[in-house]
Amino acid sequence: MVEEMVPDKVVLAVEGMTCSACAMRIEKKLNQLEGVVATVHYASERARIVENQQNLPLSSLIQVIEKAGFQAQELIKVVPTSKKKVLWERLLFLYAVFASICLSLPMLVSWSLSPLWQFLLASPVQFGLGWRFYRGAYFALRSGTANMDVLVGLGTSMAFALSLLVWLGSWQGFLYFETSTIVITLVFLGKLLEKNAKQRASNSLQELLQLQPEIAYIERVGKSMQVPFAEIEMDDIVFVPAKERVAVDGVVLSGMSSVNESMLTGEAEPRSIGVGDQVFAGTWNGDGLLRVQPKAIGKHTGLAKIIQVVQDAMDSKPPIQRFADRVSSIFVPTVVALASITFFAWLFMVSDWQVALIHAISVLVISCPCALGLATPTAVVVGNGLAAKMGILIKDAAALETIASLQVILFDKTGTLTCGTPEVQHVEIMPGVAENFLVQIAHSLEKHSNHPLAASIVAYTKDVVFPLEVEDLQTVPGKGVVGKIADKTYFAGKLELLQENHIFFPSGTLQKLARQGYSLVCIANDTKLLGVFCLADSIREDTQVALQDLSDLGIHFAMLSGDTQESARKFAESIALTDYTAGVLPEQKLQVLREFQKKYTSVAMVGDGINDAPALAGADVSFAMASGSRIAVETADISIVNSRLQSIPRAVLLSRQVLRKIKQNLFFAFIYNVVGIPLAAFGILSPVFAGAAMALSSVSVITNSLLLRNWKTKDKE
């Protein structure tokens, strides 16, 4: 049987990592395989295979991870930790707490405990609960690296061995069984708190996953049944009961209801829907029963793609993480060297090798690269979760970091600053023509056309009660339509259509309207012009507020448009925008962007169409309106799911908050070690206090990242 080859971007869940050095070791081993590019993340406990050019089987990749001393399995096949294992760990920890209390009592009260009892109490902790540190240290040293397990294992083993030598040998001194026991207990407690905090940090992703219903109600081959979410097929008819989540992206076949789409759009107000309307997976149905024809199921739904983007972003590394990775790679060897220096310095000064050894143990125990490894990814995880809730999908952590330093944002006009659909702005009626008659003729002709301008006119004139019957209707490609109404010929279309049919029109009036930037649809009979519908793309309702917010953030913005100079100028004035370039073709947009990049260090592009793709790809960071083309959305670094421009300044604000948290976390991690290691080396901190400090370091960093969850933007009214 041939094993299935591993596709690109497969994700493996990795168990057993105790610090960022472990993640770096696995990443190094995987990347040594020919044609494999992998990233491993300590915070999310995942390994992402980005490239697998040799099509290595999954078992080969897992084997590499297991040889490094860890367990791995494909993320979609993750089996929860067995209850027996969890129970055993809890019992060991409770025993460790009990042993720590018993061993520390003689230091607090006038009560002595024999060396034998101290040994019996300490041994299960040292070799039971502490086995994970020995195992991790063994595999790390075997791979030629060192991690936190080496520090903890070496430090506690030295304290335990010293106690044995004093007890069983002829050496004079104190017993330190309580030191090794308490240190292991505190470090393990820190890991439990860290695990819980990391879980809370990734809750945003779990909340997205919970939007997928576990079961669906379907009609298949004429029979109604209930199936798991993953077993829905495209040919099924899906029922969505009241107060249930929609399981697919699809079209309503029957039923009326209201659907809460806040998870997609950020809008809390439910949308009324009926036959022919679209619904999306993960949205919440109101009070009506809906029958839905699926258009996308499973991993192809919009919700599934959102979840995938969030997962990808959480597993990516921003540039600032590289600095922490470089420090972590040399951290443990440096600490071991410092501990050795501490030992020999104290031995030289006090001539007491036991005192020297205890201070060296303190240096080993207090030092931990975990806080450094968690500083960046925990903030990124929380930040991306917040962004997803706001309707902003950030595809990788590098983009999240870049947004914070944006200097210029270039906007496409149509579909970005505007809604992308033309609307009737004005109707010019010729003298002697009744408005109702003009509207009735226009509606009767244009309802037979598929042109976007025609659709806008039909929508504008929809209140016409009695549309007229049209005979001999003809479509003139690219120019308009012609038809007979009550045996008289009428025209609806461009000026060229009138010119070709020798129809009279006041040229001055039409030229004046054209200069104002309108798209013109002329309505005429076979002799003269009756009226003109003036259409223009409407400005998004939040465009001006979004631009003002960007200005307040110190970001310069400009518009790129394919419109004529006059049309672009008129539009720019309407939104108080002073920097714009008109008449640019798709490839020219990229050229304009390059010119901005010569003047500024960080330039973003915002677009929605295929014609924006080159500029989106060339920008330092790019935004795409999700309502736009698929190519634009796939090319951009950030997708604005709710299609609201205000999401862009929100993304900038959030990015700055995330970057601030990362810098705070790195500062805490460095200061902790810069202050803690000297205190331990100078004998001010005992191993017990050093162990407690180490346990709290990682927890404090994660807690600081979790505070980001309370951050909210304040939108302007």
XYZ file of C-alpha atoms in Angstrom:
717
model
C 0.000 0.000 0.000
C 1.461 3.365 -1.031
C 1.305 5.985 1.683
C -0.396 9.233 0.794
C 2.066 12.031 0.101
C 2.042 15.092 2.315
C 0.527 18.195 0.713
C 2.071 21.594 1.185
C 1.042 23.480 4.321
C 0.152 20.391 6.346
C 0.029 21.149 10.062
C 1.283 18.795 12.773
C 0.430 19.011 16.451
C 3.622 18.595 18.500
C 3.585 17.408 22.096
C 6.423 17.636 24.598
C 7.980 21.047 23.878
C 9.006 22.821 27.081
C 10.517 26.033 25.703
C 11.282 27.883 22.479
C 14.615 26.048 22.164
C 12.645 22.829 21.635
C 10.711 24.429 18.775
C 13.911 25.678 17.193
C 15.453 22.193 17.430
C 12.487 20.557 15.671
C 12.445 23.283 13.032
C 16.155 22.764 12.361
C 15.729 18.983 12.018
C 12.788 19.310 9.605
C 14.510 21.921 7.454
C 17.533 19.638 7.101
C 15.348 17.357 4.972
C 15.823 18.050 1.267
C 13.020 20.135 -0.213
C 11.283 20.699 3.142
C 10.562 24.152 4.560
C 8.948 24.101 8.004
C 8.179 26.472 10.831
C 7.596 25.299 14.406
C 5.829 27.368 17.039
C 6.197 26.810 20.733
C 3.181 28.908 21.724
C 0.716 27.063 19.465
C 2.555 23.701 19.753
C 2.333 23.187 16.001
C 4.703 22.456 13.132
C 3.688 23.776 9.717
C 5.183 22.161 6.630
C 5.240 25.086 4.184
C 7.004 23.218 1.359
C 7.507 19.515 0.646
C 9.134 19.442 -2.773
C 10.221 15.796 -2.507
C 6.698 14.652 -1.510
C 7.982 12.948 1.624
C 5.318 10.824 3.347
C 3.799 12.071 6.565
C 5.360 9.220 8.529
C 8.863 10.420 7.584
C 8.196 13.890 8.920
C 6.672 12.564 12.130
C 9.617 10.200 12.554
C 12.049 13.124 12.436
C 10.108 14.883 15.190
C 9.913 11.730 17.309
C 13.671 11.123 16.973
C 14.142 14.615 18.390
C 12.226 13.471 21.472
C 8.691 14.706 20.831
C 5.333 13.299 19.773
C 3.565 14.508 16.619
C 0.390 13.832 14.713
C -1.542 15.568 11.965
C -3.561 18.396 13.465
C -6.877 17.199 12.007
C -6.296 13.783 13.629
C -5.314 15.024 17.072
C -6.403 12.662 19.816
C -7.085 14.354 23.161
C -4.715 13.500 25.981
C -5.966 10.392 27.728
C -7.807 10.876 31.001
C -5.447 8.399 32.680
C -2.403 10.457 31.725
C -4.023 13.695 32.900
C -5.075 12.035 36.176
C -1.584 10.609 36.711
C 0.029 14.030 36.195
C -2.408 15.645 38.617
C -1.756 12.994 41.259
C 2.015 13.430 40.847
C 1.663 17.192 41.160
C -0.511 16.918 44.282
C 2.043 14.560 45.791
C 4.817 17.024 44.889
C 2.956 19.803 46.712
C 2.548 17.533 49.741
C 6.230 16.559 49.678
C 7.321 20.195 49.300
C 5.274 21.214 52.336
C 6.634 18.361 54.450
C 10.254 19.060 53.447
C 9.958 22.809 54.043
C 8.317 22.534 57.511
C 11.607 22.006 59.381
C 12.739 25.406 58.096
C 9.605 27.037 59.521
C 9.043 25.228 62.811
C 11.221 23.453 65.332
C 10.674 20.054 63.820
C 13.195 17.733 62.265
C 12.807 15.138 59.539
C 15.271 12.291 59.206
C 17.438 12.081 56.033
C 15.724 8.815 55.116
C 12.280 10.403 55.165
C 13.556 13.378 53.208
C 14.955 11.020 50.578
C 11.733 8.988 50.411
C 9.608 12.132 50.016
C 11.879 13.752 47.423
C 12.626 10.762 45.165
C 9.149 10.394 43.550
C 9.188 14.090 42.713
C 12.759 14.049 41.409
C 12.313 10.999 39.193
C 8.525 10.954 38.685
C 7.391 14.505 38.095
C 10.931 15.452 37.068
C 11.181 12.667 34.476
C 9.893 15.048 31.767
C 12.916 17.290 32.357
C 15.378 14.392 32.192
C 13.803 13.091 29.006
C 13.780 16.510 27.371
C 17.378 17.182 28.419
C 18.534 13.821 27.017
C 17.063 14.433 23.572
C 18.291 18.027 23.520
C 21.865 17.049 24.384
C 21.743 14.146 21.944
C 20.863 16.646 19.222
C 23.772 18.869 20.215
C 21.572 21.620 21.674
C 20.363 22.679 25.103
C 16.999 23.841 26.399
C 15.145 24.639 29.595
C 15.046 20.941 30.512
C 18.853 20.926 30.651
C 18.844 23.841 33.110
C 16.173 22.396 35.391
C 17.473 18.821 35.175
C 21.068 19.845 35.836
C 20.210 22.213 38.689
C 17.857 19.896 40.594
C 20.070 16.839 40.008
C 23.048 18.665 41.503
C 20.998 19.579 44.591
C 19.685 16.004 44.934
C 23.126 14.438 44.390
C 24.726 16.815 46.916
C 22.154 15.753 49.515
C 22.916 12.073 48.876
C 26.659 12.669 49.280
C 26.155 14.500 52.574
C 23.750 11.847 53.856
C 25.480 8.661 52.737
C 29.076 9.874 52.483
C 31.415 11.367 54.980
C 30.892 14.889 53.623
C 29.853 17.656 55.973
C 27.050 20.068 55.120
C 23.313 20.450 54.731
C 20.715 18.398 52.908
C 19.002 20.034 49.920
C 16.281 17.507 49.148
C 13.684 20.218 49.743
C 15.429 22.497 47.231
C 15.202 20.065 44.307
C 11.651 19.040 45.260
C 10.282 22.571 45.562
C 12.017 23.746 42.388
C 10.535 20.900 40.306
C 7.107 21.498 41.850
C 7.212 25.236 41.136
C 8.488 24.782 37.577
C 5.782 22.204 36.879
C 3.166 24.564 38.373
C 4.459 27.280 36.083
C 4.046 24.959 33.089
C 0.472 24.197 34.106
C -0.310 27.915 34.407
C 1.467 28.569 31.109
C -0.539 25.854 29.356
C -3.779 27.310 30.679
C -2.767 30.828 29.648
C -1.766 29.680 26.141
C -5.153 27.994 25.811
C -6.868 31.256 26.743
C -4.707 33.108 24.227
C -5.898 30.789 21.435
C -9.558 30.972 22.485
C -10.294 33.346 19.598
C -9.568 30.528 17.148
C -11.637 28.102 19.196
C -14.541 30.559 19.085
C -14.312 30.582 15.283
C -14.225 26.786 15.185
C -17.330 26.666 17.379
C -19.235 28.632 14.736
C -19.278 25.460 12.655
C -22.354 23.429 13.649
C -21.648 19.826 14.628
C -24.695 18.459 12.815
C -26.880 19.466 9.884
C -30.443 18.655 8.841
C -30.646 17.676 5.197
C -32.898 16.290 2.503
C -31.160 13.580 0.432
C -32.873 11.523 -2.274
C -36.242 12.664 -0.980
C -35.512 11.647 2.619
C -34.939 13.941 5.599
C -32.039 13.033 7.838
C -29.503 14.364 10.303
C -25.794 14.100 9.415
C -22.488 15.357 10.860
C -21.345 18.712 9.487
C -18.445 17.105 7.576
C -20.755 14.727 5.659
C -22.881 17.333 3.869
C -22.821 16.919 0.076
C -23.358 19.489 -2.660
C -26.519 17.730 -3.892
C -28.179 17.884 -0.467
C -30.872 20.362 0.473
C -29.971 21.809 3.883
C -32.606 22.792 6.433
C -31.744 25.561 8.890
C -34.146 25.517 11.860
C -34.834 28.662 13.859
C -32.130 29.574 16.400
C -29.561 27.357 14.652
C -26.348 28.121 12.770
C -26.207 27.835 8.986
C -24.021 24.880 7.959
C -23.172 25.860 4.349
C -22.773 28.789 1.999
C -25.834 28.689 -0.205
C -29.007 30.184 -1.644
C -32.400 30.145 0.079
C -34.898 27.949 -1.792
C -37.821 28.597 0.529
C -38.588 30.312 3.805
C -38.143 33.766 5.290
C -36.114 34.796 8.322
C -33.496 37.198 9.623
C -29.853 36.161 9.837
C -27.231 37.557 12.185
C -24.024 37.887 10.152
C -21.944 39.744 12.734
C -19.261 37.038 12.629
C -18.658 37.934 8.967
C -19.533 41.603 8.685
C -19.196 42.958 12.206
C -22.751 44.319 11.889
C -24.926 43.423 14.866
C -28.218 44.172 13.054
C -29.712 40.973 11.534
C -30.358 40.921 7.771
C -33.813 39.986 6.495
C -33.634 37.234 3.879
C -35.990 35.296 1.650
C -36.057 33.144 -1.471
C -33.026 33.765 -3.694
C -30.902 35.432 -1.006
C -27.483 34.136 -0.017
C -26.645 32.741 3.412
C -23.233 31.873 4.814
C -21.903 29.118 7.045
C -21.566 30.042 10.702
C -24.215 32.777 10.647
C -27.113 32.576 13.091
C -30.647 32.021 11.823
C -33.485 33.913 13.476
C -37.060 32.739 13.830
C -37.808 31.207 10.422
C -37.146 27.798 8.870
C -34.943 27.969 5.761
C -34.330 25.466 2.950
C -30.918 26.120 1.425
C -29.209 24.889 -1.743
C -25.468 24.586 -0.954
C -22.980 26.517 -3.089
C -19.968 25.745 -0.884
C -19.521 23.124 1.826
C -16.884 22.052 4.333
C -13.453 23.623 3.855
C -14.701 25.612 0.852
C -17.105 27.824 2.844
C -16.240 31.399 3.685
C -16.066 30.513 7.387
C -13.623 27.659 6.770
C -11.392 29.978 4.753
C -11.498 32.549 7.544
C -10.471 29.883 10.058
C -7.628 28.757 7.778
C -6.343 32.312 7.367
C -6.400 32.876 11.134
C -4.549 29.595 11.718
C -1.930 30.504 9.109
C -1.421 33.915 10.676
C -1.072 32.452 14.160
C 1.574 30.028 12.908
C 3.625 32.652 11.075
C 6.505 34.609 12.577
C 6.848 38.399 12.428
C 10.340 39.816 11.795
C 10.660 40.893 15.426
C 10.506 37.197 16.437
C 13.798 36.500 14.672
C 15.657 38.558 17.246
C 14.166 36.548 20.114
C 14.965 33.299 18.268
C 18.613 34.295 17.861
C 18.900 35.103 21.567
C 17.161 31.857 22.568
C 19.556 29.795 20.431
C 22.562 30.857 22.536
C 20.736 31.373 25.812
C 21.138 27.983 27.518
C 24.851 27.492 26.713
C 25.493 31.014 27.996
C 23.641 30.281 31.236
C 25.589 27.047 31.803
C 28.802 29.027 31.312
C 27.626 31.670 33.805
C 26.706 28.975 36.322
C 30.198 27.491 35.987
C 31.794 30.905 36.499
C 29.559 31.434 39.548
C 30.648 28.108 41.037
C 34.368 28.723 40.663
C 34.123 32.362 41.783
C 32.349 31.409 45.028
C 34.686 28.489 45.559
C 37.626 30.860 45.252
C 36.071 33.433 47.605
C 34.684 31.230 50.426
C 36.506 27.929 49.873
C 33.199 26.125 50.439
C 32.205 24.038 47.465
C 28.693 23.431 48.817
C 27.950 27.161 49.003
C 29.425 27.613 45.531
C 27.327 24.759 44.182
C 24.061 26.125 45.632
C 24.646 29.541 44.047
C 25.462 27.883 40.722
C 22.217 25.901 40.997
C 20.320 29.181 41.571
C 21.752 30.568 38.332
C 20.703 27.443 36.424
C 17.208 27.385 37.880
C 16.289 31.064 37.502
C 17.331 31.202 33.853
C 14.690 30.187 31.326
C 14.230 30.991 27.619
C 10.488 30.310 27.810
C 9.483 33.931 28.368
C 11.503 34.964 25.315
C 9.871 32.282 23.205
C 6.359 33.256 24.283
C 6.752 37.042 24.060
C 5.873 37.389 20.376
C 3.582 34.463 19.432
C 1.141 34.927 22.321
C 0.594 38.578 21.385
C 0.208 37.617 17.709
C -2.351 34.920 18.553
C -4.476 37.285 20.644
C -4.137 40.096 18.090
C -5.204 37.942 15.142
C -8.168 36.652 17.099
C -9.284 40.201 17.837
C -8.837 41.172 14.187
C -10.974 38.228 13.030
C -13.768 39.301 15.363
C -13.586 42.786 13.839
C -13.957 41.427 10.311
C -10.263 41.777 9.463
C -8.331 38.731 8.254
C -4.561 39.183 8.575
C -2.849 36.409 6.622
C 0.553 36.439 8.320
C 2.286 37.923 11.336
C 4.780 39.862 9.207
C 1.884 41.882 7.766
C 0.543 42.473 11.268
C 3.877 43.996 12.255
C 4.221 46.049 9.049
C 0.801 47.689 9.451
C 1.992 49.369 12.642
C 4.616 51.392 10.771
C 2.605 52.362 7.670
C 3.384 55.820 6.318
C 1.266 55.898 3.150
C -1.878 54.104 2.001
C -2.886 54.161 -1.667
C -6.571 53.592 -2.453
C -8.164 52.324 -5.623
C -11.314 54.357 -6.292
C -14.052 52.178 -7.757
C -15.238 49.483 -5.359
C -12.885 50.662 -2.624
C -13.569 54.294 -1.807
C -16.898 53.817 -3.571
C -19.493 51.057 -3.347
C -18.606 49.772 -6.833
C -22.175 49.933 -8.122
C -23.468 52.964 -10.093
C -26.520 54.791 -8.799
C -28.740 57.403 -10.393
C -27.601 60.755 -9.021
C -29.655 63.088 -11.216
C -32.265 63.008 -14.010
C -32.084 65.747 -16.649
C -35.545 66.145 -18.280
C -35.865 67.919 -21.595
C -38.427 70.747 -21.949
C -41.955 69.596 -22.688
C -41.385 66.043 -21.388
C -43.366 64.746 -18.398
C -41.187 63.151 -15.708
C -43.559 60.205 -15.184
C -43.561 59.454 -18.900
C -39.724 59.572 -19.073
C -39.383 57.261 -16.084
C -41.962 54.840 -17.499
C -40.188 54.626 -20.873
C -36.774 54.181 -19.244
C -37.978 51.428 -16.924
C -39.805 49.555 -19.707
C -36.708 49.495 -21.939
C -33.945 48.931 -19.375
C -35.591 46.052 -17.561
C -34.724 43.917 -20.600
C -31.008 44.811 -20.445
C -28.248 43.083 -18.416
C -25.964 46.128 -18.305
C -25.045 47.376 -14.775
C -26.194 50.906 -15.645
C -29.528 49.517 -16.835
C -29.942 47.601 -13.584
C -29.339 50.817 -11.632
C -31.983 52.664 -13.648
C -34.484 49.824 -13.130
C -33.789 49.956 -9.373
C -34.241 53.742 -9.386
C -37.544 53.530 -11.318
C -38.888 50.455 -9.506
C -41.887 52.347 -8.165
C -43.363 52.468 -11.690
C -46.709 50.722 -11.331
C -47.486 50.027 -15.000
C -44.386 49.278 -17.092
C -45.199 49.421 -20.770
C -45.004 46.499 -23.198
C -41.961 46.628 -25.473
C -41.950 45.051 -28.914
C -39.120 44.331 -31.359
C -36.541 44.870 -28.600
C -32.961 44.958 -29.900
C -29.714 45.189 -27.998
C -26.973 47.242 -29.620
C -23.759 45.799 -28.095
C -21.869 48.352 -26.023
C -24.338 51.134 -26.825
C -27.841 50.398 -25.483
C -31.267 49.037 -26.414
C -33.969 49.906 -28.967
C -37.631 48.913 -28.870
C -41.141 49.856 -29.878
C -43.704 51.050 -27.364
C -47.201 51.736 -28.694
C -45.859 51.504 -32.274
C -43.264 54.213 -31.633
C -39.493 53.566 -31.488
C -37.563 54.494 -28.344
C -33.879 54.380 -27.488
C -31.986 53.960 -24.201
C -28.196 54.092 -24.165
C -25.050 56.057 -24.906
C -24.774 59.270 -26.865
C -23.296 57.285 -29.772
C -26.621 55.447 -30.143
C -28.408 58.759 -30.702
C -25.766 59.993 -33.119
C -25.985 56.830 -35.245
C -29.753 57.238 -35.527
C -29.607 60.974 -36.277
C -31.598 61.953 -33.182
C -31.487 65.576 -32.053
C -29.895 66.371 -28.685
C -28.553 69.574 -27.046
C -24.789 68.907 -27.123
C -23.974 71.667 -24.634
C -26.162 70.108 -21.954
C -24.692 66.638 -22.402
C -21.102 67.919 -22.416
C -21.750 69.813 -19.183
C -23.129 66.663 -17.504
C -20.205 64.564 -18.767
C -17.696 67.067 -17.347
C -19.265 66.556 -13.931
C -18.095 62.959 -14.000
C -21.443 61.297 -14.636
C -22.068 58.190 -16.736
C -24.934 59.175 -19.047
C -27.852 57.050 -20.256
C -29.927 58.901 -22.849
C -33.644 58.197 -23.349
C -35.019 59.293 -26.728
C -37.689 58.652 -29.297
C -36.940 58.467 -33.011
C -36.708 62.260 -33.370
C -35.390 63.858 -30.157
C -33.843 63.393 -26.754
C -36.401 63.028 -23.926
C -34.095 62.985 -20.935
C -30.801 61.847 -19.459
C -30.160 59.614 -16.450
C -26.904 60.702 -14.753
C -25.234 57.880 -12.839
C -22.196 57.777 -10.609
C -20.648 55.359 -8.195
C -21.743 56.279 -4.678
C -19.197 56.946 -1.953
C -19.028 54.375 0.837
C -20.789 55.729 3.887
C -17.683 55.411 6.058
C -15.095 56.630 3.532
C -14.615 60.128 4.923
C -14.578 58.934 8.535
C -11.985 56.270 7.679
C -9.757 58.785 5.877
C -9.996 61.206 8.785
C -9.061 58.419 11.200
C -5.994 57.615 9.082
C -5.035 61.270 9.029
C -5.317 61.387 12.831
C -2.962 58.400 12.963
C -0.381 60.342 10.968
C -0.787 58.282 7.785
C -0.768 59.980 4.380
C -3.194 58.627 1.783
C -3.712 59.020 -1.946
C -6.112 57.745 -4.630
C -5.290 55.890 -7.838
C -8.049 55.911 -10.459
C -8.528 54.938 -14.077
C -11.102 57.747 -14.450
C -10.486 60.909 -16.424
C -8.707 63.771 -14.715
C -11.955 65.737 -14.398
C -13.908 62.812 -12.902
C -11.109 61.971 -10.470
C -10.778 65.619 -9.435
C -14.508 65.949 -8.794
C -14.578 62.779 -6.709
C -11.449 63.724 -4.744
C -12.964 67.104 -3.884
C -16.140 65.418 -2.653
C -14.170 63.544 0.007
C -11.612 66.312 0.689
C -8.751 64.266 -0.767
C -5.882 66.302 -2.192
C -3.446 63.640 -3.454
C -4.701 61.603 -6.414
C -3.527 60.219 -9.746
C -6.044 59.814 -12.593
C -6.072 57.841 -15.834
C -3.828 55.022 -14.563
C -3.910 51.549 -16.101
C -3.391 48.433 -13.922
C 0.337 48.206 -14.652
C 0.676 51.956 -14.096
C -0.783 51.621 -10.593
C 2.229 49.505 -9.703
C 4.550 52.152 -11.184
C 2.918 54.883 -9.096
C 3.236 52.684 -6.007
C 6.958 52.193 -6.726
C 7.406 55.962 -6.836
C 5.830 56.269 -3.405
C 8.084 53.491 -2.112
C 11.123 55.523 -3.145
C 9.976 58.335 -0.860
C 8.510 56.326 2.039
C 9.676 53.196 3.854
C 6.252 51.565 4.199
C 3.466 51.881 1.606
C 0.157 49.992 1.566
C -2.317 49.421 -1.259
C -6.079 48.994 -0.889
C -8.085 47.554 -3.784
C -10.848 45.205 -4.807
C -10.440 44.258 -8.460
C -8.296 42.166 -10.768
C -6.768 45.400 -12.066
C -5.444 46.097 -8.554
C -3.630 42.766 -8.207
C -0.196 43.963 -9.481
C -0.145 46.894 -7.050
C -1.450 44.722 -4.200
C 1.351 42.241 -4.794
C 3.986 44.999 -4.964
C 2.951 46.881 -1.826
C 4.717 46.500 1.518
C 1.348 45.423 2.878
C -1.954 45.175 1.026
C -5.656 45.277 1.869
C -8.472 43.823 -0.242
C -12.180 44.396 0.183
C -13.754 40.941 0.487
C -16.627 42.082 -1.731
C -14.142 42.416 -4.600
C -12.575 39.901 -6.957
C -11.173 36.576 -5.787
C -7.759 37.382 -7.271
C -7.523 40.621 -5.287
C -8.506 38.885 -2.056
C -5.993 36.077 -2.585
C -3.185 38.496 -3.496
C -3.653 40.828 -0.523
C -2.085 40.376 2.921
C -5.263 41.485 4.684
C -8.873 40.850 3.691
C -11.555 43.241 4.934
C -14.382 40.734 5.416
C -16.974 43.320 6.410
C -16.000 45.558 3.425
C -15.896 48.624 5.686
C -13.103 51.121 5.143
C -13.060 51.944 8.848
C -11.553 48.494 9.332
C -8.269 49.828 7.897
C -7.566 52.407 10.647
C -8.800 49.808 13.134
C -6.228 47.363 11.779
C -3.495 50.000 12.142
C -4.509 50.712 15.741
C -4.672 47.007 16.587
C -1.308 46.350 14.965
C 0.279 49.103 17.015
C -1.229 47.642 20.163
C 0.084 44.162 19.311
C 3.562 45.490 18.564
C 3.514 47.427 21.832
C 2.632 44.236 23.697
C 5.420 42.317 21.951
C 7.959 44.963 22.925
C 6.658 44.972 26.510
C 6.909 41.186 26.646
C 10.453 41.168 25.292
C 11.399 43.881 27.775
C 9.945 41.847 30.661
C 11.737 38.715 29.485
C 15.100 40.431 29.147
C 14.831 42.448 32.368
C 13.824 39.327 34.263
C 17.004 37.568 33.201
C 19.240 40.651 33.384
C 18.175 41.250 36.996
C 17.521 37.667 38.124
C 20.746 35.985 36.962
C 23.078 38.463 38.765
C 20.985 38.201 41.951
C 21.308 34.427 41.826
C 25.040 34.614 41.019
C 25.691 36.956 43.958
C 23.903 34.590 46.327
C 20.910 36.845 47.000
C 18.361 34.334 45.623
C 18.125 30.760 46.862
C 17.270 27.980 44.382
C 13.715 27.838 45.724
C 13.042 31.530 45.081
C 14.835 31.221 41.755
C 12.489 28.383 40.744
C 9.434 30.413 41.740
C 10.682 33.403 39.744
C 11.296 31.255 36.678
C 7.810 29.770 36.891
C 6.254 33.219 37.078
C 8.249 34.704 34.194
C 6.407 32.881 31.405
C 3.035 33.339 33.074
C 3.588 37.094 33.386
C 4.424 37.404 29.687
C 1.325 35.466 28.596
C -0.872 37.396 31.024
C 0.372 40.655 29.545
C -0.580 39.390 26.079
C -4.020 38.363 27.327
C -4.676 41.928 28.483
C -4.837 42.778 24.779
C -8.203 41.008 24.652
C -9.698 43.920 26.608
C -8.614 46.456 23.973
C -11.361 48.071 21.937
C -11.365 50.756 19.251
C -13.355 53.921 19.715
C -15.057 54.676 16.416
C -15.896 58.240 15.611
C -19.501 59.158 15.164
